[in-house]
């Protein structure tokens, strides 16, 4: 109806690129200076400092801040009907090692800037606005990403918390440094208690599509599923100097052939699919012994359901074939990080409508990266807004987004939530 359109059109929302820039600079200073780029890994000291800073920033913006039992920082801007299902937005502020300054951060700082704009303009929505900095979105030594969003979505189990890292430290024990216990993590159910009306996450694209299509806003249609594989190649140790080349069972050669087979599978994906070998580890190999055991870690991602499961089978066959060529054995351990997620159509439409209201060009894009949104989607209608990444780079020091693009993203986030507030 016209009045709803006008109400959203006239939304006094003018996010400040300057305030966003100031916050981005201050937060990026809270990182591990001994590593290249910006490193703020979950449970690390810089991350602890950053969360104190984020909580204070949320308070300054007028949000009622608390830490839920799962280590997420939750800020609430009360609406006129606090009992109504709330609008939730947010992202994460942890990074990969040697990462960038924008991944996740844009969604947390953008939401805080949105709260500032609403308060300044005296705009009060019907529904509460809930801003969340989710704990530990990036993958970690325990092999489990999205710790905070999984927990509040009820997707984190006691078994998950009893995983150990390379140093034998229990994941559950690491929460103690945030004064949290396994019980508090497993019982953090406020998101399921207060079933949100919708969740919308602002994030950098981390890829080249928006830049190539000269679009200011990405309306995310789907988030790629991720399957991770550890393949262990077992050959035979031999003296590297005396063993004839035609009589070896060289685990390293088998693994090398497998790396190329993995790449070939990804390159052959018909619509959307990527495959990456992220690590080859020959253990404590001696410099004069034919490698007997090599561990290969890889991940594959796709939004194409018909390709994804068949591709996993084909991958196992291709790797086994390459191992057999070297008379090497191989075994496989798969872990499913997350299923493919189709975002909610109504939320996609609210985002594209908001982009048009804001006079911003937009394009529908898939997300090759995973996000907290994947886990919140099981609880409520969910969508994501992308802003462009320079040269499509991310998870590296070169990661960059222009603050004007981020401010445009915040405006579209605000207009999207304003529409959903009335829906
Ligand atoms: O791996 C990912 O896609 C995300 O950046 N954690
Ligand atoms: Mn991210
Ligand atoms: Mn990331
Ligand atoms: Mn010798």
CSV table of N, CA and C in Angstrom, one decimal, residues 121-190:
chain,number,residue,atom,x,y,z
A,121,UNK,N,17.3,9.7,14.4
A,121,UNK,CA,16.1,10.2,13.7
A,121,UNK,C,14.9,10.0,14.5
A,122,UNK,N,15.0,9.4,15.7
A,122,UNK,CA,13.8,9.2,16.5
A,122,UNK,C,12.9,8.2,15.9
A,123,UNK,N,13.4,7.4,15.0
A,123,UNK,CA,12.6,6.4,14.4
A,123,UNK,C,12.4,5.2,15.3
A,124,UNK,N,11.1,4.8,15.6
A,124,UNK,CA,10.9,3.7,16.5
A,124,UNK,C,10.1,2.7,15.7
A,125,UNK,N,10.6,1.5,15.5
A,125,UNK,CA,9.9,0.4,14.8
A,125,UNK,C,9.0,-0.3,15.7
A,126,UNK,N,8.1,-1.1,15.1
A,126,UNK,CA,7.2,-1.9,15.9
A,126,UNK,C,8.0,-3.0,16.6
A,127,UNK,N,8.9,-3.6,15.9
A,127,UNK,CA,9.6,-4.8,16.4
A,127,UNK,C,10.9,-4.3,17.0
A,128,UNK,N,11.4,-5.1,18.0
A,128,UNK,CA,12.8,-4.9,18.5
A,128,UNK,C,13.7,-5.1,17.4
A,129,UNK,N,14.8,-4.3,17.4
A,129,UNK,CA,15.9,-4.6,16.5
A,129,UNK,C,17.0,-5.3,17.3
A,130,UNK,N,17.4,-6.5,16.9
A,130,UNK,CA,18.4,-7.2,17.7
A,130,UNK,C,19.7,-7.3,16.9
A,131,UNK,N,20.8,-6.8,17.4
A,131,UNK,CA,22.1,-6.8,16.7
A,131,UNK,C,23.0,-7.8,17.3
A,132,UNK,N,23.5,-8.8,16.6
A,132,UNK,CA,24.4,-9.8,17.2
A,132,UNK,C,25.8,-9.9,16.5
A,133,UNK,N,26.8,-10.0,17.4
A,133,UNK,CA,28.1,-10.3,17.0
A,133,UNK,C,28.3,-11.8,17.4
A,134,UNK,N,28.2,-12.6,16.4
A,134,UNK,CA,28.2,-14.1,16.6
A,134,UNK,C,29.6,-14.6,16.9
A,135,UNK,N,29.8,-15.5,17.9
A,135,UNK,CA,31.1,-16.0,18.3
A,135,UNK,C,31.6,-16.9,17.2
A,136,UNK,N,32.9,-16.7,16.9
A,136,UNK,CA,33.7,-17.7,16.1
A,136,UNK,C,33.0,-18.2,14.9
A,137,UNK,N,32.8,-17.3,13.9
A,137,UNK,CA,32.2,-17.8,12.6
A,137,UNK,C,33.2,-18.6,11.8
A,138,UNK,N,34.5,-18.2,11.8
A,138,UNK,CA,35.5,-18.8,11.0
A,138,UNK,C,35.8,-20.2,11.4
A,139,UNK,N,36.2,-21.1,10.5
A,139,UNK,CA,36.6,-22.4,10.8
A,139,UNK,C,37.8,-22.3,11.8
A,140,UNK,N,38.0,-23.4,12.6
A,140,UNK,CA,39.0,-23.3,13.6
A,140,UNK,C,39.7,-24.6,13.8
A,141,UNK,N,40.6,-24.7,14.8
A,141,UNK,CA,41.3,-26.0,15.0
A,141,UNK,C,40.4,-27.1,15.4
A,142,UNK,N,39.2,-26.8,15.8
A,142,UNK,CA,38.3,-27.9,16.2
A,142,UNK,C,37.5,-28.3,14.9
A,143,UNK,N,37.7,-27.6,13.8
A,143,UNK,CA,37.0,-28.0,12.6
A,143,UNK,C,35.6,-27.7,12.6
A,144,UNK,N,35.2,-26.6,13.4
A,144,UNK,CA,33.8,-26.3,13.5
A,144,UNK,C,33.6,-24.8,13.3
A,145,UNK,N,32.9,-24.4,12.2
A,145,UNK,CA,32.7,-22.9,12.0
A,145,UNK,C,31.4,-22.5,12.7
A,146,UNK,N,31.2,-21.2,12.7
A,146,UNK,CA,29.9,-20.7,13.2
A,146,UNK,C,29.5,-21.2,14.6
A,147,UNK,N,30.4,-21.1,15.5
A,147,UNK,CA,30.2,-21.6,16.9
A,147,UNK,C,28.9,-20.9,17.5
A,148,UNK,N,28.9,-19.6,17.4
A,148,UNK,CA,27.8,-18.9,18.1
A,148,UNK,C,26.5,-19.0,17.5
A,149,UNK,N,26.4,-19.0,16.2
A,149,UNK,CA,25.1,-19.1,15.5
A,149,UNK,C,24.6,-20.6,15.6
A,150,UNK,N,25.5,-21.5,15.5
A,150,UNK,CA,25.1,-22.9,15.7
A,150,UNK,C,24.5,-23.1,17.1
A,151,UNK,N,25.2,-22.5,18.1
A,151,UNK,CA,24.7,-22.8,19.5
A,151,UNK,C,23.3,-22.2,19.6
A,152,UNK,N,23.0,-21.0,19.3
A,152,UNK,CA,21.7,-20.4,19.5
A,152,UNK,C,20.6,-21.0,18.6
A,153,UNK,N,21.1,-21.6,17.5
A,153,UNK,CA,20.1,-22.3,16.6
A,153,UNK,C,19.9,-23.8,17.1
A,154,UNK,N,20.6,-24.1,18.1
A,154,UNK,CA,20.4,-25.5,18.7
A,154,UNK,C,21.1,-26.6,17.8
A,155,UNK,N,22.2,-26.1,17.1
A,155,UNK,CA,22.9,-27.0,16.2
A,155,UNK,C,24.3,-27.4,16.7
A,156,UNK,N,24.6,-27.0,18.0
A,156,UNK,CA,25.9,-27.4,18.6
A,156,UNK,C,25.6,-28.4,19.7
A,157,UNK,N,26.4,-29.5,19.7
A,157,UNK,CA,26.1,-30.6,20.6
A,157,UNK,C,27.2,-30.7,21.6
A,158,UNK,N,26.9,-31.5,22.7
A,158,UNK,CA,28.0,-31.8,23.7
A,158,UNK,C,29.2,-32.5,23.0
A,159,UNK,N,28.8,-33.3,22.0
A,159,UNK,CA,29.9,-34.0,21.3
A,159,UNK,C,30.8,-33.0,20.6
A,160,UNK,N,30.2,-32.0,20.0
A,160,UNK,CA,31.0,-31.0,19.3
A,160,UNK,C,31.9,-30.3,20.3
A,161,UNK,N,31.4,-30.0,21.5
A,161,UNK,CA,32.2,-29.3,22.5
A,161,UNK,C,33.3,-30.1,23.1
A,162,UNK,N,33.2,-31.4,22.8
A,162,UNK,CA,34.3,-32.3,23.4
A,162,UNK,C,35.3,-32.6,22.3
A,163,UNK,N,35.3,-31.9,21.2
A,163,UNK,CA,36.3,-32.0,20.2
A,163,UNK,C,37.6,-31.5,20.8
A,164,UNK,N,38.8,-32.0,20.3
A,164,UNK,CA,40.0,-31.5,20.8
A,164,UNK,C,40.8,-30.9,19.6
A,165,UNK,N,41.7,-29.9,19.9
A,165,UNK,CA,42.5,-29.3,18.9
A,165,UNK,C,43.8,-30.0,18.8
A,166,UNK,N,44.8,-29.5,18.0
A,166,UNK,CA,46.1,-30.2,17.9
A,166,UNK,C,46.8,-30.3,19.2
A,167,UNK,N,46.5,-29.4,20.1
A,167,UNK,CA,47.2,-29.4,21.4
A,167,UNK,C,46.4,-30.2,22.4
A,168,UNK,N,45.3,-30.8,21.9
A,168,UNK,CA,44.6,-31.6,22.9
A,168,UNK,C,43.6,-30.9,23.8
A,169,UNK,N,43.4,-29.6,23.4
A,169,UNK,CA,42.5,-28.7,24.3
A,169,UNK,C,41.1,-28.9,23.8
A,170,UNK,N,40.2,-29.2,24.8
A,170,UNK,CA,38.8,-29.4,24.5
A,170,UNK,C,38.2,-28.1,24.1
A,171,UNK,N,37.4,-28.1,23.1
A,171,UNK,CA,36.7,-26.9,22.6
A,171,UNK,C,35.9,-26.3,23.8
A,172,UNK,N,35.1,-27.1,24.5
A,172,UNK,CA,34.3,-26.7,25.6
A,172,UNK,C,35.1,-25.9,26.7
A,173,UNK,N,36.4,-26.3,26.9
A,173,UNK,CA,37.2,-25.6,27.9
A,173,UNK,C,37.5,-24.2,27.5
A,174,UNK,N,37.6,-24.0,26.2
A,174,UNK,CA,38.1,-22.6,25.7
A,174,UNK,C,37.0,-21.6,26.0
A,175,UNK,N,35.7,-22.0,26.3
A,175,UNK,CA,34.7,-21.0,26.5
A,175,UNK,C,34.9,-20.4,27.9
A,176,UNK,N,35.7,-21.1,28.8
A,176,UNK,CA,35.9,-20.6,30.1
A,176,UNK,C,36.5,-19.2,30.1
A,177,UNK,N,37.3,-18.9,29.1
A,177,UNK,CA,37.9,-17.5,29.1
A,177,UNK,C,36.9,-16.4,28.8
A,178,UNK,N,35.7,-16.8,28.4
A,178,UNK,CA,34.6,-15.8,28.3
A,178,UNK,C,33.6,-16.1,29.5
A,179,UNK,N,34.2,-16.7,30.5
A,179,UNK,CA,33.3,-17.1,31.7
A,179,UNK,C,32.0,-17.8,31.3
A,180,UNK,N,32.2,-18.7,30.3
A,180,UNK,CA,31.1,-19.5,29.9
A,180,UNK,C,31.4,-21.0,30.1
A,181,UNK,N,30.3,-21.8,30.3
A,181,UNK,CA,30.5,-23.2,30.5
A,181,UNK,C,29.8,-24.0,29.4
A,182,UNK,N,30.1,-25.3,29.3
A,182,UNK,CA,29.5,-26.1,28.3
A,182,UNK,C,27.9,-26.0,28.5
A,183,UNK,N,27.5,-26.0,29.8
A,183,UNK,CA,26.1,-25.9,30.0
A,183,UNK,C,25.5,-24.6,29.5
A,184,UNK,N,26.2,-23.5,29.7
A,184,UNK,CA,25.6,-22.2,29.3
A,184,UNK,C,25.5,-22.2,27.8
A,185,UNK,N,26.6,-22.8,27.1
A,185,UNK,CA,26.6,-22.7,25.7
A,185,UNK,C,25.4,-23.6,25.1
A,186,UNK,N,25.3,-24.8,25.7
A,186,UNK,CA,24.2,-25.7,25.2
A,186,UNK,C,22.8,-25.3,25.5
A,187,UNK,N,22.7,-24.3,26.5
A,187,UNK,CA,21.3,-24.0,26.9
A,187,UNK,C,21.0,-22.5,26.4
A,188,UNK,N,21.8,-22.0,25.6
A,188,UNK,CA,21.6,-20.6,25.0
A,188,UNK,C,20.5,-20.7,24.0
A,189,UNK,N,19.2,-20.5,24.3
A,189,UNK,CA,18.2,-20.8,23.3
A,189,UNK,C,17.3,-19.5,23.1
A,190,UNK,N,17.8,-18.3,23.4
A,190,UNK,CA,17.0,-17.1,23.2
A,190,UNK,C,16.4,-17.0,21.8
